[in-house]
Structure formats: C-alpha cells, structure tokens
Tab-separated table of C-alpha atoms and ligand atoms in Angstrom:
chain	number	residue	atom	x	y	z
T	1	MET	CA	0.000	0.000	0.000
T	2	LYS	CA	1.311	3.395	-0.959
T	3	THR	CA	0.047	5.286	2.044
T	4	THR	CA	1.789	8.526	2.945
T	5	LYS	CA	2.533	8.193	6.648
T	6	LYS	CA	2.833	11.816	7.648
T	7	PHE	CA	2.038	15.256	6.300
T	8	LEU	CA	4.515	17.983	7.165
T	9	LEU	CA	4.213	21.725	6.649
T	10	PRO	CA	7.297	23.971	6.380
T	11	ASP	CA	8.063	26.527	9.122
T	12	GLN	CA	6.788	29.459	7.088
T	13	GLU	CA	3.332	27.877	6.930
T	14	ILE	CA	2.755	28.225	10.657
T	15	PRO	CA	-0.576	30.088	10.728
T	16	THR	CA	-0.291	33.861	11.173
T	17	ALA	CA	-3.564	34.219	13.109
T	18	TRP	CA	-5.577	32.219	15.639
T	19	TYR	CA	-9.277	31.512	14.976
T	20	ASN	CA	-11.743	32.982	17.469
T	21	VAL	CA	-14.986	30.989	17.475
T	22	LEU	CA	-16.714	33.736	19.516
T	23	ALA	CA	-17.051	35.640	16.225
T	24	ASP	CA	-19.346	32.896	14.944
T	25	MET	CA	-21.359	31.931	18.053
T	26	PRO	CA	-24.211	33.743	19.790
T	27	PRO	CA	-22.779	35.671	22.783
T	28	LEU	CA	-21.945	33.428	25.757
T	29	GLN	CA	-23.620	34.045	29.105
T	30	PRO	CA	-21.255	36.461	30.899
T	31	MET	CA	-18.823	35.486	33.638
T	32	LEU	CA	-20.070	36.810	36.972
T	33	ASN	CA	-18.250	38.508	39.811
T	34	PRO	CA	-18.328	35.999	42.727
T	35	ALA	CA	-19.174	38.707	45.297
T	36	THR	CA	-21.697	40.924	43.476
T	37	LYS	CA	-23.002	38.406	40.876
T	38	GLU	CA	-22.704	41.242	38.336
T	39	PRO	CA	-21.148	40.497	34.912
T	40	VAL	CA	-17.358	40.667	35.080
T	41	LYS	CA	-15.847	43.695	33.331
T	42	PRO	CA	-12.504	43.219	31.587
T	43	SER	CA	-10.841	45.604	34.082
T	44	ASP	CA	-11.985	43.367	36.994
T	45	LEU	CA	-9.575	40.720	35.756
T	46	GLU	CA	-6.503	42.965	35.677
T	47	PRO	CA	-5.146	41.879	39.087
T	48	LEU	CA	-5.030	38.331	37.697
T	49	PHE	CA	-4.189	38.486	33.990
T	50	ALA	CA	-2.154	40.499	31.490
T	51	LYS	CA	-4.293	43.057	29.629
T	52	GLY	CA	-3.457	41.619	26.203
T	53	LEU	CA	-4.875	38.285	27.334
T	54	ILE	CA	-7.992	39.843	28.876
T	55	GLU	CA	-8.647	41.575	25.566
T	56	GLN	CA	-8.474	38.201	23.812
T	57	GLU	CA	-10.766	36.643	26.433
T	58	PHE	CA	-13.541	39.082	25.511
T	59	SER	CA	-12.755	39.590	21.812
T	60	THR	CA	-15.231	38.741	19.062
T	61	GLU	CA	-12.760	39.371	16.218
T	62	ARG	CA	-12.693	36.270	14.008
T	63	TRP	CA	-8.920	36.212	13.384
T	64	ILE	CA	-6.380	37.389	15.957
T	65	PRO	CA	-2.803	37.857	14.683
T	66	ILE	CA	-0.112	35.717	16.298
T	67	PRO	CA	2.732	38.001	17.475
T	68	GLU	CA	5.912	37.419	15.484
T	69	GLU	CA	7.898	36.641	18.701
T	70	VAL	CA	5.444	33.839	19.470
T	71	ARG	CA	5.485	32.501	15.896
T	72	THR	CA	9.269	32.383	16.045
T	73	LEU	CA	9.156	30.277	19.215
T	74	TYR	CA	6.408	28.066	17.751
T	75	LYS	CA	9.028	27.080	15.136
T	76	ILE	CA	10.870	25.095	17.808
T	77	TYR	CA	8.265	22.343	17.379
T	78	ARG	CA	5.549	23.555	14.974
T	79	PRO	CA	4.035	22.814	12.551
T	80	THR	CA	3.438	19.429	14.175
T	81	PRO	CA	2.933	16.397	11.936
T	82	LEU	CA	-0.435	15.082	10.807
T	83	VAL	CA	0.053	11.317	10.860
T	84	ARG	CA	-1.948	8.569	9.174
T	85	ALA	CA	-2.482	5.911	11.844
T	86	SER	CA	-2.022	3.151	9.290
T	87	GLY	CA	-0.753	0.700	11.900
T	88	LEU	CA	-3.811	1.199	14.057
T	89	GLU	CA	-6.122	0.911	11.021
T	90	LYS	CA	-4.493	-2.418	10.149
T	91	ALA	CA	-4.716	-3.728	13.717
T	92	LEU	CA	-8.420	-2.868	13.846
T	93	ASP	CA	-9.075	-4.061	10.282
T	94	THR	CA	-11.328	-1.054	9.809
T	95	PRO	CA	-12.518	0.692	6.630
T	96	ALA	CA	-12.091	3.987	8.510
T	97	ARG	CA	-9.124	6.182	7.642
T	98	ILE	CA	-7.569	7.405	10.882
T	99	TYR	CA	-5.307	10.438	11.239
T	100	PHE	CA	-3.838	12.071	14.288
T	101	LYS	CA	-2.269	15.433	14.948
T	102	ASN	CA	0.906	14.743	16.886
T	103	GLU	CA	1.157	17.429	19.577
T	104	SER	CA	3.469	15.172	21.588
T	105	VAL	CA	6.461	16.495	19.611
T	106	SER	CA	6.602	19.709	21.636
T	107	PRO	CA	9.653	19.913	23.947
T	108	VAL	CA	7.414	19.414	26.985
T	109	GLY	CA	5.505	16.587	25.330
T	110	SER	CA	2.060	18.175	25.001
T	111	HIS	CA	-0.100	20.838	23.341
T	112	LYS	CA	0.104	23.098	26.427
T	113	LEU	CA	3.083	25.044	25.042
T	114	ASN	CA	0.772	26.479	22.324
T	115	THR	CA	-0.840	28.729	24.950
T	116	ALA	CA	2.055	28.970	27.436
T	117	LEU	CA	4.161	30.896	24.888
T	118	PRO	CA	1.581	33.630	24.153
T	119	GLN	CA	0.585	33.867	27.838
T	120	ALA	CA	4.203	34.435	28.893
T	121	TYR	CA	4.712	36.830	25.966
T	122	TYR	CA	1.796	39.168	26.819
T	123	ASN	CA	2.842	39.256	30.478
T	124	LYS	CA	6.440	40.025	29.510
T	125	ILE	CA	5.584	42.960	27.244
T	126	GLU	CA	3.417	44.455	29.999
T	127	GLY	CA	6.294	44.409	32.479
T	128	VAL	CA	5.134	41.536	34.692
T	129	LYS	CA	8.048	39.800	36.461
T	130	ASN	CA	6.545	36.644	38.025
T	131	LEU	CA	3.844	34.181	37.032
T	132	ALA	CA	1.954	31.916	39.417
T	133	THR	CA	0.060	28.898	38.200
T	134	GLU	CA	-1.225	25.457	39.095
T	135	THR	CA	-0.564	22.145	37.416
T	136	GLY	CA	-2.218	18.751	37.587
T	137	ALA	CA	-0.162	16.124	35.823
T	138	GLY	CA	2.612	18.672	35.403
T	139	GLN	CA	2.156	19.248	31.679
T	140	TRP	CA	0.945	22.811	32.053
T	141	GLY	CA	3.579	23.645	34.664
T	142	SER	CA	6.317	22.325	32.363
T	143	ALA	CA	4.972	24.287	29.407
T	144	LEU	CA	4.742	27.510	31.363
T	145	SER	CA	8.226	26.959	32.810
T	146	ILE	CA	9.833	26.695	29.382
T	147	ALA	CA	7.821	29.676	28.100
T	148	CYS	CA	8.961	31.739	31.104
T	149	SER	CA	12.561	30.727	30.582
T	150	HIS	CA	12.313	32.031	26.981
T	151	PHE	CA	10.882	35.369	28.155
T	152	GLY	CA	12.929	35.754	31.361
T	153	LEU	CA	10.038	35.501	33.858
T	154	ASN	CA	10.027	33.738	37.249
T	155	THR	CA	7.473	30.952	37.706
T	156	GLU	CA	5.860	29.463	40.780
T	157	VAL	CA	3.889	26.279	40.141
T	158	PHE	CA	1.388	24.807	42.616
T	159	MET	CA	1.290	21.108	41.738
T	160	VAL	CA	-1.610	18.877	42.800
T	161	ARG	CA	-0.272	16.705	45.631
T	162	LEU	CA	-1.352	13.404	44.004
T	163	SER	CA	0.584	14.175	40.802
T	164	TYR	CA	3.544	15.581	42.761
T	165	ASP	CA	3.888	12.114	44.311
T	166	GLN	CA	2.834	10.067	41.225
T	167	LYS	CA	4.953	11.957	38.674
T	168	PRO	CA	8.222	13.017	40.347
T	169	TYR	CA	10.049	13.623	37.048
T	170	ARG	CA	7.604	16.298	35.933
T	171	LYS	CA	8.808	18.291	38.904
T	172	VAL	CA	12.393	17.890	37.700
T	173	VAL	CA	11.386	19.047	34.205
T	174	MET	CA	9.896	22.231	35.662
T	175	GLN	CA	12.922	22.807	37.879
T	176	THR	CA	15.242	22.278	34.905
T	177	TYR	CA	13.534	25.171	33.139
T	178	GLY	CA	13.944	27.246	36.300
T	179	ALA	CA	10.509	27.043	37.962
T	180	LYS	CA	9.765	26.715	41.659
T	181	VAL	CA	7.402	23.778	42.326
T	182	ILE	CA	5.202	23.551	45.433
T	183	PRO	CA	2.919	20.610	46.282
T	184	SER	CA	-0.677	21.798	46.738
T	185	PRO	CA	-2.394	22.303	49.102
T	186	SER	CA	0.528	24.083	50.753
T	187	ASN	CA	1.106	26.254	53.794
T	188	LEU	CA	2.225	29.161	51.572
T	189	THR	CA	-1.277	30.550	51.081
T	190	LYS	CA	-4.315	31.184	53.251
T	191	ALA	CA	-6.434	29.031	50.922
T	192	GLY	CA	-3.931	26.176	51.186
T	193	GLN	CA	-3.810	26.427	54.991
T	194	LYS	CA	-7.588	26.203	55.089
T	195	PHE	CA	-7.714	23.116	52.827
T	196	LEU	CA	-5.030	21.415	54.950
T	197	ALA	CA	-6.858	22.207	58.177
T	198	GLU	CA	-10.064	20.667	56.790
T	199	LYS	CA	-8.466	17.665	55.042
T	200	PRO	CA	-4.873	17.029	56.190
T	201	HIS	CA	-4.476	13.974	53.911
T	202	THR	CA	-6.122	15.325	50.767
T	203	ASN	CA	-4.766	14.318	47.325
T	204	GLY	CA	-5.298	17.924	46.341
T	205	SER	CA	-7.153	18.933	43.196
T	206	LEU	CA	-6.781	21.397	40.358
T	207	GLY	CA	-9.512	23.488	41.981
T	208	MET	CA	-7.478	23.839	45.187
T	209	ALA	CA	-4.231	24.551	43.336
T	210	ILE	CA	-5.946	27.281	41.286
T	211	SER	CA	-7.110	28.962	44.503
T	212	GLU	CA	-3.546	28.971	45.791
T	213	ALA	CA	-2.016	30.318	42.566
T	214	CYS	CA	-4.667	33.071	42.249
T	215	GLU	CA	-4.054	34.124	45.833
T	216	ARG	CA	-0.289	34.316	45.200
T	217	ALA	CA	-0.833	36.414	42.085
T	218	VAL	CA	-3.046	38.995	43.779
T	219	THR	CA	-0.936	39.202	46.961
T	220	THR	CA	2.567	39.379	45.383
T	221	PRO	CA	3.874	42.492	43.552
T	222	ASP	CA	4.536	42.283	39.766
T	223	THR	CA	2.864	38.884	39.665
T	224	ARG	CA	0.057	37.580	37.506
T	225	TYR	CA	-1.777	34.305	37.257
T	226	THR	CA	-1.940	32.022	34.225
T	227	LEU	CA	-4.280	29.149	33.419
T	228	GLY	CA	-3.541	26.348	30.954
T	229	SER	CA	-7.102	25.478	29.911
T	230	VAL	CA	-10.788	26.446	30.317
T	231	LEU	CA	-10.512	30.147	29.323
T	232	ASN	CA	-11.655	31.482	25.931
T	233	MET	CA	-8.174	32.800	25.176
T	234	VAL	CA	-6.700	29.343	25.728
T	235	MET	CA	-9.159	27.817	23.211
T	236	LEU	CA	-8.102	30.630	20.870
T	237	HIS	CA	-4.367	29.868	21.118
T	238	GLN	CA	-4.959	26.153	20.690
T	239	THR	CA	-6.760	26.605	17.358
T	240	ILE	CA	-3.328	26.530	15.783
T	241	ILE	CA	-3.673	22.727	16.001
T	242	GLY	CA	-6.785	22.490	13.838
T	243	LEU	CA	-5.706	25.279	11.473
T	244	GLU	CA	-2.521	23.390	10.630
T	245	ALA	CA	-4.454	20.121	10.375
T	246	GLU	CA	-6.811	21.624	7.819
T	247	ARG	CA	-3.895	22.543	5.523
T	248	GLN	CA	-2.372	19.114	6.041
T	249	PHE	CA	-5.623	17.444	4.983
T	250	GLU	CA	-5.372	19.439	1.745
T	251	MET	CA	-1.948	17.871	1.225
T	252	ALA	CA	-3.457	14.456	1.951
T	253	GLY	CA	-6.355	15.024	-0.446
T	254	ASP	CA	-8.706	13.884	2.296
T	255	TYR	CA	-11.055	15.506	4.838
T	256	PRO	CA	-12.183	14.425	8.311
T	257	ASP	CA	-15.824	13.834	9.249
T	258	THR	CA	-15.234	12.693	12.819
T	259	ILE	CA	-13.047	14.828	15.101
T	260	ILE	CA	-12.027	13.593	18.519
T	261	GLY	CA	-10.054	14.938	21.461
T	262	CYS	CA	-9.722	14.044	25.119
T	263	PHE	CA	-11.311	16.531	27.483
T	264	GLY	CA	-9.926	18.075	30.671
T	265	GLY	CA	-11.015	21.721	30.480
T	266	GLY	CA	-11.491	21.573	26.717
T	267	SER	CA	-8.389	23.176	25.231
T	268	ASN	CA	-6.875	20.429	23.091
T	269	PHE	CA	-10.322	19.293	21.941
T	270	GLY	CA	-11.253	22.911	21.195
T	271	GLY	CA	-7.926	23.390	19.447
T	272	ILE	CA	-8.406	20.528	17.044
T	273	SER	CA	-12.159	20.928	16.530
T	274	LEU	CA	-12.954	24.672	16.412
T	275	PRO	CA	-11.264	25.391	13.050
T	276	PHE	CA	-13.411	22.621	11.476
T	277	LEU	CA	-16.455	23.603	13.505
T	278	ARG	CA	-16.290	27.054	11.955
T	279	HIS	CA	-17.439	25.463	8.677
T	280	GLN	CA	-20.348	23.806	10.470
T	281	LEU	CA	-21.308	27.132	12.071
T	282	ALA	CA	-21.230	28.589	8.544
T	283	GLY	CA	-23.678	25.924	7.344
T	284	LYS	CA	-21.596	22.889	6.297
T	285	ALA	CA	-23.133	19.739	7.781
T	286	GLY	CA	-21.869	16.258	8.445
T	287	PHE	CA	-19.279	16.543	11.206
T	288	ASP	CA	-19.277	14.487	14.383
T	289	PHE	CA	-17.288	16.215	17.143
T	290	ILE	CA	-16.573	13.900	20.090
T	291	ALA	CA	-15.083	14.961	23.443
T	292	ALA	CA	-13.663	11.979	25.353
T	293	GLU	CA	-13.618	12.494	29.108
T	294	SER	CA	-12.657	10.227	31.986
T	295	SER	CA	-15.437	8.362	33.748
T	296	GLY	CA	-13.430	9.241	36.890
T	297	CYS	CA	-14.335	12.921	36.381
T	298	PRO	CA	-17.423	12.982	34.125
T	299	LYS	CA	-18.463	16.655	34.022
T	300	LEU	CA	-19.731	16.528	30.431
T	301	THR	CA	-21.819	13.355	30.715
T	302	LYS	CA	-22.859	13.538	34.407
T	303	GLY	CA	-22.384	17.195	35.339
T	304	THR	CA	-24.924	19.987	35.038
T	305	PHE	CA	-24.755	23.220	33.046
T	306	ARG	CA	-24.794	26.099	35.518
T	307	TYR	CA	-22.701	28.901	36.968
T	308	ASP	CA	-19.781	27.624	39.043
T	309	HIS	CA	-16.365	28.724	40.246
T	310	GLY	CA	-13.187	27.684	38.474
T	311	ASP	CA	-11.511	26.945	41.825
T	312	THR	CA	-12.363	25.298	45.132
T	313	ALA	CA	-12.112	28.352	47.384
T	314	GLY	CA	-14.499	30.346	45.151
T	315	MET	CA	-12.053	33.127	44.259
T	316	THR	CA	-12.421	32.995	40.471
T	317	PRO	CA	-15.356	34.475	38.556
T	318	LEU	CA	-18.460	32.343	38.161
T	319	ILE	CA	-18.344	30.682	34.758
T	320	PRO	CA	-21.360	29.241	32.875
T	321	MET	CA	-20.237	25.648	32.424
T	322	TYR	CA	-20.812	21.933	32.745
T	323	THR	CA	-19.565	21.127	36.230
T	324	LEU	CA	-19.496	18.494	38.916
T	325	GLY	CA	-19.278	21.262	41.528
T	326	CYS	CA	-16.130	23.172	42.434
T	327	GLU	CA	-15.670	21.096	45.586
T	328	TYR	CA	-15.747	17.809	43.680
T	329	GLU	CA	-12.683	15.649	44.302
T	330	PRO	CA	-12.115	13.483	41.236
T	331	ALA	CA	-11.036	9.834	41.419
T	332	ALA	CA	-7.266	9.263	41.669
T	333	ILE	CA	-6.978	8.430	37.954
T	334	HIS	CA	-3.599	8.640	36.240
T	335	ALA	CA	-4.859	11.068	33.610
T	336	GLY	CA	-4.159	14.044	35.887
T	337	GLY	CA	-4.990	16.528	33.126
T	338	LEU	CA	-8.576	15.242	33.035
T	339	ARG	CA	-9.119	15.665	36.784
T	340	TYR	CA	-10.880	19.019	36.631
T	341	HIS	CA	-14.418	19.596	37.889
T	342	GLY	CA	-15.601	21.873	35.069
T	343	ALA	CA	-15.452	22.530	31.340
T	344	GLY	CA	-14.602	25.812	29.624
T	345	ALA	CA	-17.514	28.135	28.742
T	346	ILE	CA	-17.173	27.842	24.956
T	347	MET	CA	-17.082	24.058	24.881
T	348	SER	CA	-19.875	23.881	27.488
T	349	GLN	CA	-22.144	26.045	25.346
T	350	LEU	CA	-21.402	23.957	22.240
T	351	LEU	CA	-22.294	20.799	24.177
T	352	LYS	CA	-25.480	22.357	25.524
T	353	ASP	CA	-26.420	23.307	21.943
T	354	LYS	CA	-25.648	19.711	20.836
T	355	ILE	CA	-23.056	20.888	18.314
T	356	ILE	CA	-20.501	18.586	19.944
T	357	ARG	CA	-21.079	15.399	21.947
T	358	ALA	CA	-19.276	13.681	24.791
T	359	VAL	CA	-18.371	10.162	25.889
T	360	ALA	CA	-16.910	9.036	29.226
T	361	ILE	CA	-14.371	6.225	29.185
T	362	ASP	CA	-12.967	4.003	31.966
T	363	GLN	CA	-9.292	4.024	32.789
T	364	ASP	CA	-8.921	0.333	32.017
T	365	GLU	CA	-10.209	0.615	28.439
T	366	CYS	CA	-7.938	3.630	27.936
T	367	PHE	CA	-4.747	1.897	29.025
T	368	LYS	CA	-5.544	-1.194	26.893
T	369	VAL	CA	-5.929	1.031	23.866
T	370	GLY	CA	-2.856	3.064	24.853
T	371	ILE	CA	-0.787	-0.097	24.738
T	372	LEU	CA	-2.285	-1.147	21.404
T	373	PHE	CA	-1.441	2.303	20.002
T	374	SER	CA	2.138	2.147	21.338
T	375	ARG	CA	2.648	-1.175	19.618
T	376	CYS	CA	1.184	-0.201	16.237
T	377	GLU	CA	2.173	3.471	15.991
T	378	GLY	CA	5.342	3.512	18.100
T	379	ILE	CA	4.334	6.363	20.421
T	380	ILE	CA	3.414	5.797	24.064
T	381	PRO	CA	0.469	8.176	24.532
T	382	ALA	CA	-0.176	10.333	27.591
T	383	PRO	CA	-2.851	8.759	29.829
T	384	GLU	CA	-5.056	11.759	28.915
T	385	SER	CA	-4.606	11.162	25.186
T	386	THR	CA	-5.543	7.477	25.508
T	387	HIS	CA	-9.125	8.686	26.037
T	388	ALA	CA	-9.119	10.197	22.539
T	389	ILE	CA	-7.614	7.016	21.128
T	390	ALA	CA	-10.205	4.860	22.911
T	391	ALA	CA	-13.038	6.969	21.438
T	392	THR	CA	-11.339	6.680	18.021
T	393	VAL	CA	-11.133	2.896	18.321
T	394	ARG	CA	-14.828	2.723	19.227
T	395	GLU	CA	-15.720	4.809	16.140
T	396	ALA	CA	-13.416	2.807	13.866
T	397	LEU	CA	-14.943	-0.477	15.044
T	398	LYS	CA	-18.432	0.932	14.536
T	399	ALA	CA	-17.462	1.877	10.970
T	400	LYS	CA	-16.325	-1.712	10.449
T	401	GLU	CA	-19.578	-3.128	11.837
T	402	GLU	CA	-21.585	-0.826	9.593
T	403	GLY	CA	-19.266	-1.406	6.618
T	404	ARG	CA	-18.886	2.348	6.253
T	405	GLU	CA	-15.933	4.521	5.293
T	406	LYS	CA	-15.221	7.244	7.752
T	407	VAL	CA	-12.364	9.695	8.164
T	408	ILE	CA	-11.382	10.161	11.782
T	409	LEU	CA	-9.043	12.845	13.067
T	410	PHE	CA	-7.963	12.741	16.678
T	411	ASN	CA	-5.576	14.864	18.636
T	412	LEU	CA	-2.649	13.113	20.258
T	413	SER	CA	-2.389	15.744	22.984
T	414	GLY	CA	0.799	14.346	24.495
T	415	HIS	CA	3.173	11.435	24.990
T	416	GLY	CA	3.339	9.321	28.115
T	417	LEU	CA	7.079	9.028	28.661
T	418	LEU	CA	6.794	10.832	31.987
T	419	ASP	CA	3.771	8.731	32.955
T	420	LEU	CA	5.474	5.365	32.886
T	421	SER	CA	4.594	4.608	36.499
T	422	ALA	CA	0.949	4.537	35.351
T	423	TYR	CA	1.813	2.120	32.531
T	424	GLU	CA	3.836	0.053	34.991
T	425	SER	CA	0.819	-0.275	37.298
T	426	PHE	CA	-1.377	-1.280	34.368
T	427	LEU	CA	1.111	-3.860	33.035
T	428	ASN	CA	1.432	-5.341	36.543
T	429	GLY	CA	-2.338	-5.505	36.934
T	430	LYS	CA	-2.270	-2.956	39.775
T	431	LEU	CA	-4.107	-0.018	38.295
E	1	PLP	C1	-3.705	19.168	30.142
E	1	PLP	C2	-3.790	18.029	29.212
E	1	PLP	C3	-5.031	17.565	28.755
E	1	PLP	C4	-6.341	18.111	29.228
E	1	PLP	O1	-6.561	19.458	29.092
E	1	PLP	P1	-7.443	20.114	27.954
E	1	PLP	O2	-7.475	21.541	28.284
E	1	PLP	O3	-8.799	19.481	28.005
E	1	PLP	O4	-6.758	19.832	26.677
E	1	PLP	C5	-5.041	16.528	27.849
E	1	PLP	N1	-3.906	15.948	27.416
E	1	PLP	C6	-2.693	16.348	27.841
E	1	PLP	C7	-1.473	15.656	27.332
E	1	PLP	C8	-2.606	17.416	28.745
E	1	PLP	O5	-1.402	17.823	29.148
C-alpha cells in the first residue's frame, strides 16, 4: 500500500492568526463577579491576567494575529505532523481512515506550550516579572516553565499533591527550566492552609491549586496568574492545532468527518475541533465532534450546566459551564490533566447546543488502547490522550460493523514518557 505516513508543513506555513470561534457563536452568558453576581468587566480581571490576554478573552474578532515573537518560538516544534495511523487501522481491520495530529512532539511533550508561549509573551511585554500557576499532571507547569525561561520571567507552580507524588520527574522538568514547584495544598497561602486544616491527607485537586495560585498572584507584587485550559483565550491559542491540520488534509487530499479529542477543560479538543467547527457554524453539515472524558471525572456526561467557580475556594469568577461542583474531588486516575471539575464556557455552550457530543471512558479501556497504540504506531500516549484514542477505536470499530468509510481525526495531545509509572501499574495488573 502506498500510504503517505505523515504530512509535514514547512516553518513558514505556521498560521499567522488564531481563529476565534466567539465571532461565529451567539454571545456566551457572561462570567459573573463571585461577590456581586454582576457580569465581570474586563478591568476586573486585571489583578489576575495580562491586559493583552484579557482583551483576547472578551474579543469577538474572528482572526487574531499571532505576534511574530510567538510565531518564532512556535518554530521550535511547529508545525506538528499530521500522521496517518495506518498501523492502528491495520490492527483494527477497519474501513475507517484514521489520522492524528501529533502534539506530543513539543519539547514538553504536550499541546500546552501552544498557549504557554503567548501567555508568557503578553505578560512580559506588559512588564510583569513573576507568574503563578497550578498544574495537575505537570504538563501545564512544564509548558509555562519553558515559556517563562524564553521570556525571562520567574514561575511558581502549585502542583496537585497526588501528581507531585505520582509523577516526580515532571517536577524535575519544571525545575530544569527554572521554575519553583510547590505541592498543593501548601502552607504558603491562606487558601492552602484552610484546605489542609479541613483535610490534612487530601490528594489535592486542580480546583485547590488554582485557589492557591490566584491568591499568590493577587498578593505578590509584579505577579500575575496564568491558566492552561478552560478560558476562551486558551481555546483561541490552541486553534493553531486544527488550522494546521486543515492545511495538512489538503496535502493528503482527504477531509475528516469525525473529530475527537480528550477533554480536561477543553483546550486540546477545542484546538483541534474549532477550526473545522467554523465550517459547520457557517452551514456545512456532516461533522461528528466527540469529546472523550474520563469516567473518573465525568463533568460533560454527568455534570450539570450552571454557573460555578473555576476553583475550590471560590475566588475565580463564576463561569457558565458543565460542572461536577467546584468542591468535587475526582477519582485518583492517572490522567491528571482530566481531573478538573468543570469545562470551559465555549465548549460547554457547544455541548449544551448539541453541536458537539461527549463520551466518558474508563481508565482500564484507555490503558488497553494506549498499549495497542504504542505497539502499532510507536508512540506511548499520555494517559489523557488514551481517552481520545479509545473513542477513536470505538468509532473505527463501529465503521467496520456498519461497513462504512469514515475519516477520523484525533488529537494526540501528548506522549506518556513521563507517565510510565501509570503504565507500569497497568502492566502489573495494579491499576
Ligand atoms: C492538560 C492536558 C489535557 C487536558 O486538558 P485540555 O485543556 O482538556 O486539553 C489533555 N492531554 C494532555 C497531554 C494534557 O497535558
């Protein structure tokens, strides 16, 4: 078979603008101030975020130019390959054609650097000196650490206790890039002290770590907060994934009808799907957009759509979203990036409007498929990404049952080389 394995774009074809879906959707319900319940004004967010990022959060411009400094740094690993998963197709004996966008080639092993670079950039040009953030599995913390090292900013990362213990090498990655890493909850913040007093042996959660990082940002001079998912501006930055993929499908002479991503807060799924979804919003039918979440943290399939906080202490604005409740403590699954109680506002609205759909998948099915993928495609996927692969396998097997051709695109959001303890547990039957 003369199948082209991968489709590569040259450096100069890195997109020059991000796609903003807010230009093509009815206005979202506004974020609300947690104290007054009034809509949040952009200036309310200035203690937390750089102004350039706040502007993007509220923008309804369809195309937002990518600053040249950011495009230059994107060249370190972008454009990422679009790969035909021919090995997986063969193993499944499916009539479906399967492609994946390989975001695992970034230096930190995931898509998170796509938004870490612009977030660090806008803070830098506004004179901010320090960034505070949280991290679950450590992917976001690593991405922000490398972005800060490029722009000469200090970083403080509050890392969810469970991941701090489960994934010790992520901590070393962050430290290598110069970040300070603190297990959360910690005694450094009032919020952390309160969580520890209530639950001394807690595994921590992203919600708690966000409270700590926000508190640090607003109580330390020259410091802002950054968030690696959920926000509109993060979805915006991540659209570079789908925009590149669309050009690569032109090279392949093919086009996807089924688009799949795993779902934590929605950024890698938004990144791969929104550039295609823009054609659906403009009237083109026939896409199936599938968000694959963990059944250990099923906000999309079991949560409710309502206003909720982004963090556990209730410091962040109220966001209209699918949520399990900001005090929810997810199961101790290995896919740390999927252990978040809520979903970003854009993706929540699209789910509510039935423009996208969601499936929840058990950890066991995900690791089985992760191992199959490693053996037929050569890449050990991040535990998060195995959810996208598992949803892909289900769709490919359905295509086989129905004797139907289908073109599936999924996002390989990251590799699992720093998650080998999870694979070890699975292989030893101790998951
Ligand atoms: C953070 C992360 C996720 C989940 O976050 P989203 O915002 O939903 O993309 C998924 N995969 C990997 C590899 C991650 O690092």
